[in-house]
Coordinates of C-alpha atoms in Angstrom, one line a residue:
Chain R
X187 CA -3.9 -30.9 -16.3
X188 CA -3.5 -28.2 -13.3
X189 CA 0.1 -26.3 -13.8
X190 CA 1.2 -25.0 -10.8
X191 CA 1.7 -21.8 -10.6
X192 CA 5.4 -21.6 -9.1
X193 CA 6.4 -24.2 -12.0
X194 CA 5.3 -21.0 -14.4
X195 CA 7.1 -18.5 -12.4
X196 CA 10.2 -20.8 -12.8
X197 CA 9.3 -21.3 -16.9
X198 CA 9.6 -17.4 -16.6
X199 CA 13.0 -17.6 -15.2
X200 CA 14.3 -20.2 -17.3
X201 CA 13.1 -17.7 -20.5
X202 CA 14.9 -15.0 -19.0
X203 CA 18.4 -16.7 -18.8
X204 CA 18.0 -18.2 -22.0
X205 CA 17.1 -14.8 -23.7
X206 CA 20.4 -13.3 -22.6
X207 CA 22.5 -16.3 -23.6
X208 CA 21.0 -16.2 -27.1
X209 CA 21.4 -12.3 -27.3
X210 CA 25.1 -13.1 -26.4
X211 CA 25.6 -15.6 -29.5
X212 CA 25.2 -19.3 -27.3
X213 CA 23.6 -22.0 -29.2
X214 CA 23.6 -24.8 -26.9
X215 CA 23.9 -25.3 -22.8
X216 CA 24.0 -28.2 -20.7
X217 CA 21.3 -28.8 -18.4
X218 CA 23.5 -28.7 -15.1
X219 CA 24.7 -25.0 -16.3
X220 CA 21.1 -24.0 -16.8
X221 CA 20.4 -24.9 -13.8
X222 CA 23.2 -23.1 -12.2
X223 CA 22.0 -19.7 -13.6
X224 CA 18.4 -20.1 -12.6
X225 CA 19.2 -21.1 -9.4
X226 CA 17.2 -24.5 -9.5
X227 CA 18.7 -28.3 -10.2
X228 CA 18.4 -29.7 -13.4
X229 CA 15.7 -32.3 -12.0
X230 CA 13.4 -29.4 -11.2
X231 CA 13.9 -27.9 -14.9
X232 CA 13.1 -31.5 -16.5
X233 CA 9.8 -31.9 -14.8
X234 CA 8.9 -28.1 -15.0
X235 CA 9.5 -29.0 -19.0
X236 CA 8.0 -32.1 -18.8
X237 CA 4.2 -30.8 -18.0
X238 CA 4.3 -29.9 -22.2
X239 CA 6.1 -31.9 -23.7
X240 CA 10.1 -33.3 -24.4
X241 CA 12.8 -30.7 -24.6
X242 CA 16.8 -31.1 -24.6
X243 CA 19.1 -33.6 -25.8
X244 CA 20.5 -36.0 -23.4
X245 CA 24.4 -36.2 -23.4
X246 CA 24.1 -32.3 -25.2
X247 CA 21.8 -30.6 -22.8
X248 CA 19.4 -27.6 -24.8
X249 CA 19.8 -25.6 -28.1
X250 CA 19.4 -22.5 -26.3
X251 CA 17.2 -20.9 -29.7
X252 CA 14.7 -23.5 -29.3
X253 CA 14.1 -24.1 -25.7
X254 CA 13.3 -20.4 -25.6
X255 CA 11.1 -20.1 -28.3
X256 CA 9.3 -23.3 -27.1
X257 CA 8.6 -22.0 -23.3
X258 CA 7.4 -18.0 -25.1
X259 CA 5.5 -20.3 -26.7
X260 CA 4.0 -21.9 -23.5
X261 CA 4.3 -18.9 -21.7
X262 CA 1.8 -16.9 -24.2
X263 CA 4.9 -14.3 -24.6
X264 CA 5.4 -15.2 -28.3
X265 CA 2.9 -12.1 -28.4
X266 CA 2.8 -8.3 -27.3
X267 CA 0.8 -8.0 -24.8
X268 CA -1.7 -4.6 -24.4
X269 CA -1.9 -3.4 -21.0
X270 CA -3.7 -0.4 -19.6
X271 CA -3.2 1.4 -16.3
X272 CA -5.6 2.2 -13.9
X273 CA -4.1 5.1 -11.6
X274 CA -1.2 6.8 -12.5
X275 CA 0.3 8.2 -9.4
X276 CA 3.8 7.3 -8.1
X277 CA 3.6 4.0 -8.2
X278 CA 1.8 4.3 -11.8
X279 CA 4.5 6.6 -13.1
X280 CA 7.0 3.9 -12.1
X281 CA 5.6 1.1 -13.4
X282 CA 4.9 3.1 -17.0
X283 CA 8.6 3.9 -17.0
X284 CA 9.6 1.1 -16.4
X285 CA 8.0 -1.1 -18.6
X286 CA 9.0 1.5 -21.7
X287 CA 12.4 0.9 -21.0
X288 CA 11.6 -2.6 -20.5
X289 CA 12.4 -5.0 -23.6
X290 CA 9.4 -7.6 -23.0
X291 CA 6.1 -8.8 -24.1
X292 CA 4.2 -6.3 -22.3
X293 CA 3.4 -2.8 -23.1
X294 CA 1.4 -0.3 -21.4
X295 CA -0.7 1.6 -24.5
X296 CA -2.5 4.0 -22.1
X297 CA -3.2 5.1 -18.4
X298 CA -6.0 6.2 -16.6
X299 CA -6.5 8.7 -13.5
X300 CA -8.9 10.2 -11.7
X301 CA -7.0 13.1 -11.0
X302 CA -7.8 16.0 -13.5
X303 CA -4.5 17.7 -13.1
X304 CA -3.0 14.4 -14.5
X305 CA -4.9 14.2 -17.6
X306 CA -3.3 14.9 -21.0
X307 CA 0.6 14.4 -19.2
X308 CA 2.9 11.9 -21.2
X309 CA 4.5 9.4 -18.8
X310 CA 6.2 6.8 -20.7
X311 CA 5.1 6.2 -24.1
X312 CA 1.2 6.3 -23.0
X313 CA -0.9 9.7 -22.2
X314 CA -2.8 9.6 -19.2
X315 CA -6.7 9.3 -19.8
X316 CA -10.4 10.7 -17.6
X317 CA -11.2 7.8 -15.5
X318 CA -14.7 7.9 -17.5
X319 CA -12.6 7.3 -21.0
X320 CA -12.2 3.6 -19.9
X321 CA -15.2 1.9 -20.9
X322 CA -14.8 3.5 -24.7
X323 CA -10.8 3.0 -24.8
X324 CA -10.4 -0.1 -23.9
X325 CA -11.9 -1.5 -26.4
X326 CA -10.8 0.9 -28.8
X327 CA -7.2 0.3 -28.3
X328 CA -7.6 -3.8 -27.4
X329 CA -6.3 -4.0 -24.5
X330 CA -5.9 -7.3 -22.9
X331 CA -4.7 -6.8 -19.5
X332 CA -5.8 -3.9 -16.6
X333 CA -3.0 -3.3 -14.4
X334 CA -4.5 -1.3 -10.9
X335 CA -2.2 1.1 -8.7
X336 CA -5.1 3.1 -7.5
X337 CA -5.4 3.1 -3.3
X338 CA -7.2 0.5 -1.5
X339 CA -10.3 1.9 -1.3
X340 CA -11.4 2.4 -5.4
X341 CA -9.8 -0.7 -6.1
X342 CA -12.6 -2.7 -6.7
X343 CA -14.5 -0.6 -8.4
X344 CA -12.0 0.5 -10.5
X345 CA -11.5 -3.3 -10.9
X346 CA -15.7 -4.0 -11.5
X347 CA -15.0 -1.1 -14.4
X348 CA -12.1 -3.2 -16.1
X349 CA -14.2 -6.1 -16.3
X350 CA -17.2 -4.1 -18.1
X351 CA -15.0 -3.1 -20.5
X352 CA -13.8 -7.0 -21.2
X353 CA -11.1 -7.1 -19.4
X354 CA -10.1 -10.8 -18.6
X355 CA -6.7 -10.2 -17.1
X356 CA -5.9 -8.1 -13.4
X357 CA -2.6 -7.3 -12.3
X358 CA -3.6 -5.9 -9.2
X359 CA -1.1 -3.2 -7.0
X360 CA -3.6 -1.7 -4.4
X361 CA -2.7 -3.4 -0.9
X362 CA -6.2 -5.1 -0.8
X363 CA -8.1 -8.4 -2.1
X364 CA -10.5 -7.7 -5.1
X365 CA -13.8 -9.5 -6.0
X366 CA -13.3 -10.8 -9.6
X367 CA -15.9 -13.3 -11.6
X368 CA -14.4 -16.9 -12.6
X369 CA -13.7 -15.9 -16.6
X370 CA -11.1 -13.3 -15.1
X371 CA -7.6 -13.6 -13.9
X372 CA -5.8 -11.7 -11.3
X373 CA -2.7 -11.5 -10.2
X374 CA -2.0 -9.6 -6.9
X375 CA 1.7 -7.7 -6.5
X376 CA 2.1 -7.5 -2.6
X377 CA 5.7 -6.6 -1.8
X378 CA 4.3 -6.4 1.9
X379 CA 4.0 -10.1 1.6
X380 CA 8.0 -10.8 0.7
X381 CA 8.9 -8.7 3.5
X382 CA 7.0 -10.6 6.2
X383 CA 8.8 -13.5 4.3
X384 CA 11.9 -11.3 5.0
X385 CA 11.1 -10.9 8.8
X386 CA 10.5 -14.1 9.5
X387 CA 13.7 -15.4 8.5
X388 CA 15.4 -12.7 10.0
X389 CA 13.5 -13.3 13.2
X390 CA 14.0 -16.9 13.0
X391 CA 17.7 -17.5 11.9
X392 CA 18.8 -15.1 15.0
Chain X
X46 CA 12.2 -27.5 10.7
X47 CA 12.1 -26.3 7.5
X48 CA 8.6 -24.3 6.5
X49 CA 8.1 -23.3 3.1
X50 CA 7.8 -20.0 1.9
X51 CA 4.0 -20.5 0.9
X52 CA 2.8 -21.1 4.0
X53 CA 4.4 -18.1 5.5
X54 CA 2.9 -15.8 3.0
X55 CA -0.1 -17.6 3.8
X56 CA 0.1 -16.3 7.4
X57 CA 0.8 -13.2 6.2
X58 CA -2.5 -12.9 4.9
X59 CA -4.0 -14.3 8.0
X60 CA -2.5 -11.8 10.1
X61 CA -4.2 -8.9 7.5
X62 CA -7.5 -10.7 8.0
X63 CA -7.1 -11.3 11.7
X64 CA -6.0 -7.4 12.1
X65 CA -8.9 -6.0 10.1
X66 CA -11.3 -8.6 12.2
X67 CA -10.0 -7.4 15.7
X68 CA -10.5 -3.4 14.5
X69 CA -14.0 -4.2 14.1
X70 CA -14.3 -5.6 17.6
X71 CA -15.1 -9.2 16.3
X72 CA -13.6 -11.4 19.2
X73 CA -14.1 -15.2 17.9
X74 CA -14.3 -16.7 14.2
X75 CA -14.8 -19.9 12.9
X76 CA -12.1 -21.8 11.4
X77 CA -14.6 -22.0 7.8
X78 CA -15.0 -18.2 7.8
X79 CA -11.7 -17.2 8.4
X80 CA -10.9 -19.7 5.4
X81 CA -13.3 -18.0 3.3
X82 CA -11.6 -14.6 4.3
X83 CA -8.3 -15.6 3.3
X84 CA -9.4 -17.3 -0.1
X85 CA -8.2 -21.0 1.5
X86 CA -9.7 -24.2 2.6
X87 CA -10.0 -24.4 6.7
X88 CA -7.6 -27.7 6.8
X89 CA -4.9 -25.2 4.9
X90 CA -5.2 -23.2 7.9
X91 CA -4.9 -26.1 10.2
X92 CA -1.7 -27.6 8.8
X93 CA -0.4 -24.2 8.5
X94 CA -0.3 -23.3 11.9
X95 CA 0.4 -26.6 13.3
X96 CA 3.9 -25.9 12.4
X97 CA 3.9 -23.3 15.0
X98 CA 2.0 -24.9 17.7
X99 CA -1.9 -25.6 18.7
X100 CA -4.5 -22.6 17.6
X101 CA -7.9 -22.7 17.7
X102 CA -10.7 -24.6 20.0
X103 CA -12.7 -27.1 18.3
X104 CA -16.5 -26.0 18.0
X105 CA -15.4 -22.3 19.0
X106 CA -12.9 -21.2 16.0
X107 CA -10.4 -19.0 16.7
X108 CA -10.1 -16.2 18.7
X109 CA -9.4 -13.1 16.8
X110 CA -6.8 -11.3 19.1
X111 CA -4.7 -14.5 20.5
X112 CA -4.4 -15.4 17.2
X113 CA -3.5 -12.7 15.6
X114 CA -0.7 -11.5 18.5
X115 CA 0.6 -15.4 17.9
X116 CA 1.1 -14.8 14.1
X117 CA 2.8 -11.7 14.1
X118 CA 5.3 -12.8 16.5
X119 CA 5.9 -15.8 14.6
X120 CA 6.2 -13.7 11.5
X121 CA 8.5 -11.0 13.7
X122 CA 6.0 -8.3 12.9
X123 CA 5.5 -7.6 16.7
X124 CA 7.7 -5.0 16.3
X125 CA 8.6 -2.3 14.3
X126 CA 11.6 -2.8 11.6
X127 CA 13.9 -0.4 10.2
X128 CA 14.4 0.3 6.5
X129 CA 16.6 2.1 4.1
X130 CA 15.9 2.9 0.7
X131 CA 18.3 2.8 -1.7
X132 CA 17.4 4.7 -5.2
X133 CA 15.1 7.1 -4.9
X134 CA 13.6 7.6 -8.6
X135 CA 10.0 6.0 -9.9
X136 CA 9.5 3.1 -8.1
X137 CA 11.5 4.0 -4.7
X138 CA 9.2 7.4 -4.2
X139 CA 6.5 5.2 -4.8
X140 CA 7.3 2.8 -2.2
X141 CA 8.6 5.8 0.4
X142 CA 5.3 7.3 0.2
X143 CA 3.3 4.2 0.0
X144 CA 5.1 2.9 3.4
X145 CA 4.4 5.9 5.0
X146 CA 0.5 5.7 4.9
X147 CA 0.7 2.0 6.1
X148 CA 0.0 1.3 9.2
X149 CA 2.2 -1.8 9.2
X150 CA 5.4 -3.1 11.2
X151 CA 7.8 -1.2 8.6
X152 CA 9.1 2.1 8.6
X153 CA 11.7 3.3 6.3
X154 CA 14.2 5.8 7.8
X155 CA 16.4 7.0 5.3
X156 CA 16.8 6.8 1.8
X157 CA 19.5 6.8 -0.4
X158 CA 20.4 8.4 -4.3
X159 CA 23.5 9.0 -6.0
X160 CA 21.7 11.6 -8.3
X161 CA 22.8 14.8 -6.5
X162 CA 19.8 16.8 -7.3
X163 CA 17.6 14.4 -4.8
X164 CA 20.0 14.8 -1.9
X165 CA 18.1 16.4 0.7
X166 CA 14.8 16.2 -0.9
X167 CA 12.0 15.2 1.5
X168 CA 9.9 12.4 0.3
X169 CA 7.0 10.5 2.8
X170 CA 8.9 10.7 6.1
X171 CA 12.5 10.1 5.0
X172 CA 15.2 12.2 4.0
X173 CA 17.1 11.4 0.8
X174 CA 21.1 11.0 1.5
X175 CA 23.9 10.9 -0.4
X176 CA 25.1 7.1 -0.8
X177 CA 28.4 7.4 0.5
X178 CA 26.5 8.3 3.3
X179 CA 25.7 3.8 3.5
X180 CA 28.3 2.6 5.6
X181 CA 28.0 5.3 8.3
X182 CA 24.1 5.9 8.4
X183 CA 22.9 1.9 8.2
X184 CA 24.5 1.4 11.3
X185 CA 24.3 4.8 13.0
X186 CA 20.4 4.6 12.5
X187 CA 20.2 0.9 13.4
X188 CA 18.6 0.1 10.1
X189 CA 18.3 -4.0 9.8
X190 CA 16.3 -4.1 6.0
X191 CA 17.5 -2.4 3.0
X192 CA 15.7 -2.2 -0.5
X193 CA 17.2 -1.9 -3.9
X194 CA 15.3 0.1 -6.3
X195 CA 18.2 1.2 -8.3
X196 CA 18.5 0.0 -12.0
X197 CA 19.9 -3.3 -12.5
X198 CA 23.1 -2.3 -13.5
X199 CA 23.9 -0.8 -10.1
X200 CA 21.8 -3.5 -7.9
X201 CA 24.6 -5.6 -7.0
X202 CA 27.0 -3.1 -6.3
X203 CA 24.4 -1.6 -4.0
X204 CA 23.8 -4.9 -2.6
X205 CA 27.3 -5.5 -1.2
X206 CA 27.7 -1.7 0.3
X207 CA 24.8 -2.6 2.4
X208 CA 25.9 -6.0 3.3
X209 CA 29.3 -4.7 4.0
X210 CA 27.3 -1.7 6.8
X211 CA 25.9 -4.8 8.4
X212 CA 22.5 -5.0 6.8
X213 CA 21.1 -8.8 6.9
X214 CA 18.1 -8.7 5.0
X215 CA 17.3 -7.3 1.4
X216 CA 14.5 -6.7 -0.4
X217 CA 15.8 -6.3 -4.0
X218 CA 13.2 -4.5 -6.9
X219 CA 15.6 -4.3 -9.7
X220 CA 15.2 -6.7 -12.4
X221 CA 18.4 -8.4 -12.1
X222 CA 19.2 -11.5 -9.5
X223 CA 21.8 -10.3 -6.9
X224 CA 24.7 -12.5 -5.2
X225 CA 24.4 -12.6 -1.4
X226 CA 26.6 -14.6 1.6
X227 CA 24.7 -17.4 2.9
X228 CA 24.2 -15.1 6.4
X229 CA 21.9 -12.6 4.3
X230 CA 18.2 -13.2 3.3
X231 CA 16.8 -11.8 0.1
X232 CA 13.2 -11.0 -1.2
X233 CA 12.9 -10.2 -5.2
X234 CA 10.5 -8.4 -6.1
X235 CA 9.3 -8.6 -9.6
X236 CA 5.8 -8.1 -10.8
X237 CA 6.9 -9.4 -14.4
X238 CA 7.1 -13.0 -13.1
X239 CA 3.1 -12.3 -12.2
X240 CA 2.2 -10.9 -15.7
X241 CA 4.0 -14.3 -17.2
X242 CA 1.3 -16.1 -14.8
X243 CA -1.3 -14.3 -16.0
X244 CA -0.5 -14.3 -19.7
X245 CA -0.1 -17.9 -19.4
X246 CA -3.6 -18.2 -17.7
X247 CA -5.1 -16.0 -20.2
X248 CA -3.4 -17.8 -23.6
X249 CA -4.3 -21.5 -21.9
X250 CA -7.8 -20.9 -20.8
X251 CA -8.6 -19.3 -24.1

């Protein structure tokens, strides 16, 4: 059974609310107030749940604990993630410090550049690595995901590289499509995209 | 009528196509190819732009320029809109300097920082400002789009200075979902939703 994507996004969401209620001591919510926090209706969280399986208690709502620990599950975040970067210029940097800040399955374990004047600095917990060090680290330090904020036009082969090395997993930055093989996932990041959303509405509500 | 979100993204990456197309001097494309371009089926296409109006002559395709000048002003991107930054650490640099190479329909104008040692620092084509400087600058410089990339502690607080100088649209990159009036439009921004994807594609598929 196809999941579609948005109703994993929304999973995503759902985690997130639920992970600060249970740092702040709540054991059980009703559906409706769920809902309320992630912005959704509790019809849409019932079906998004309903793709794996039965959660919540009818007349109770959800034991907060569980629900959360359920949808990690689902989510694969029950597990660290190992992410390198490919790229480490100001977009790079940001994303390295933010993710070490960031209290989530993913962490970056090293970065990559091209740029020899980069190599050997400490951004974030990781040291930036040659471009040529990719094929032997990756491996080496089992890294599951390649995250790419090179420009547009090494993208893909930086991309080609990743996969060499076993990569299966792309989060891709750079403002352009990349070729990938069917055994590998991408995700693209285009904030371009959300402001043409932006625009339109703008455009069209005036 | 109401269209969804996906299907403006979707001419989003039309337009890009379209764009890159009509640099080359290509003049006419056929509804199949420009699918294949864009990574969708050529009925998607269709049904997308039917919204809009009639594209396209059957047997012929689509020609490149007509189309592309259609989309962008149903997206709004036939002209040029005006941003402010506000936080200029990591992530905003990154986006200031990444704007400025892109030869899109967004400029940013001015940025933003409370941290006193970035007032006055240059960075892409915008001048850093203190933010008490919000309420006179946004209007003073006409600015219609504001993005958040302070931390999320600070994001909502940002959020209603810049609704309160008049701005109408928002593009928010802190990790944190801000309140907004019904008049004002907001984009998130946040690349962890698209490692969940990813992680989940990568834990169900193996």
């Amino acid at each position: 059974m196809k999941i579609p994507a948005v109703a994993i996004s929304r999973l995503s969401v759902y985690a997130r609310h639920l992970s600060v209620l249970d740092t702040n001591g709540r054991e059980v919510i009703s559906s409706g107030h769920l809902a309320d926090l992630c912005g959704v209706n509790p019809a849409q969280i019932r079906k998004d749940l309903a793709y794996f399986g039965e959660f919540g208690v009818r007349g109770v709502g959800y034991y907060v604990k569980e629900l959360l620990f359920e949808i990690r599950k689902i989510l694969g975040a029950d597990k660290q993630w190992r992410l390198a970067l490919v790229g480490a210029g100001n977009l790079g940097s940001a994303l390295l410090r933010h993710m070490s800040r960031a209290d989530r399955g993913y962490r970056f374990i090293v970065a990559f550049d091209r740029n020899p004047k980069r190599i050997g600095e400490r951004i974030g917990e990781v040291e930036v690595k040659p471009l040529d060090a990719i094929d032997r680290l990756i491996e080496a330090l089992d890294i599951e995901i390649g995250a790419i904020a090179v420009g547009p036009e090494s993208a893909q082969e930086v991309c080609d590289r990743l996969i060499r090395a076993g990569i299966r997993g792309i989060l891709n930055f750079a403002p352009v499509q990349i070729q990938c093989p069917p055994h590998v996932s991408v995700e693209h990041v285009d904030f371009t995209l959300k402001l043409d959303r932006l625009c339109y509405r703008l455009t069209s509500e005036s």
